[in-house]
Amino acid sequence: MLQYLKIFLYPFSLLYGLVMWIRNRLYDTNVLTAVEFDLPVIAVGNLSVGGTGKTPHVEHLIRQLKDQYHTATLSRGYNRRTTGYLLADENSTAAQLGDEPMQFHQKFPQISVCVGEERMLAIPQLLGERPDTQVILLDDAFQHRSIKPGMNILVTDYSRRFTKDHVVPFGRLREGRKGYERANCIIVSKCPPNLSEAEKDAIRKEINPLPSQQLFFTSLQYGTLYDMFSGQPIDVPAGATLMLVCGIARPEPLLQQLKSTHEQVFLLSFPDHYYYAEHDLDKIRKELADLPGNKKMVITTEKDAVRLHLLEERLKELNISIAVMPVEISFLFGEAYSFNNYIFDYVEQFGSNHV
């Protein structure tokens, strides 16, 4: 029944796709102009609405660049409770920055992290405050065409590749599939770690990258659990019952990871980028108490942890301890070296002095 109802959305997808095509065409023909900056600007984004694993790819770029270049990230700050340009400092919170920028700020305090809806205006403000900035990473900016980045990285989910999707609301694409042609580099994310060469070749044929485009494949790599308050590593007791609490677009990969190592795993899911309220903590405590077993543990994502930190005092009052699961990316087929060199080759074109 739902599938039949979805068919009625198709005309709206065609209309929205047409609007986006006209907009892109205006930029492509320079009727609408995009601003370029005289320093390396790398945009990381996607064609679909959320859930492609973009954030750990941005973090990979930060890890590669931060020790050699004064690096900055610029995000819109989705679902934050502030507006306008804001540069993170020691007093910043997820409510002010948004969860993803706050995550960058907490994990990489040596870089500049800023947010701003109008990124064309935010970059000059950033450079005014941090004139030593040498590289800017634009987070989720593939459709933000008022800026022309020097490098566009497009991330697409292995299980929801843009080649098999449609424009919203019939599908999950923000624009037509041909938008991929703007990318310099395409990354197929969340691949199985044992992806075969044959499937890799099949996906390459399906995507059909342009001769100028690079194509890479990554999988998620989960790290050691750590305590949300102390940051200290945590061991999961044998036979423990786990409750995954998260508000992210696609919790399935993490859920499957936990189920691969533990028998009793339950999911308490909230909307993507959800700001937890005190009544949610009561719900977490009640649901945890109702789960089977004597040894129980709450696990969440790093993105959720920065939002839960807003309720740190109440969490401690309720004696709710939370373990955080970090995640990074792993390049398949031994291509990490090639990707990293690809990034450094682009940055070094500008002749920036290293840190």
Coordinates of C-alpha atoms in Angstrom, one line a residue, residues 158 186-204 215-219 221 329-339:
Y158 CA 27.2 1.5 -0.6
I186 CA 33.7 9.9 -5.4
I187 CA 33.8 7.7 -2.3
V188 CA 31.6 4.7 -1.9
S189 CA 31.2 4.5 1.9
K190 CA 30.0 1.9 4.4
C191 CA 31.2 -0.9 2.1
P192 CA 31.6 -4.5 3.6
P193 CA 35.2 -4.8 4.7
N194 CA 35.5 -7.9 2.5
L195 CA 34.2 -6.2 -0.7
S196 CA 35.5 -8.2 -3.6
E197 CA 37.4 -7.0 -6.6
A198 CA 34.5 -8.2 -8.8
E199 CA 31.9 -6.1 -6.9
K200 CA 34.3 -3.2 -6.9
D201 CA 34.5 -3.4 -10.7
A202 CA 30.7 -3.8 -11.0
I203 CA 30.1 -0.6 -8.9
R204 CA 32.7 1.3 -10.9
L215 CA 36.9 6.6 -7.2
F216 CA 37.6 5.1 -3.7
F217 CA 35.9 2.6 -1.5
T218 CA 35.7 2.8 2.3
S219 CA 34.2 0.8 5.2
Q221 CA 35.9 0.9 11.5
I329 CA 36.9 5.0 8.0
S330 CA 39.2 2.4 6.4
F331 CA 40.1 2.6 2.8
L332 CA 39.7 -0.7 1.0
F333 CA 42.1 -2.3 -1.5
G334 CA 45.1 -0.6 0.1
E335 CA 44.1 2.8 -1.4
A336 CA 44.6 5.0 1.7
Y337 CA 48.0 6.1 0.6
S338 CA 46.7 7.0 -2.9
F339 CA 43.8 9.0 -1.4

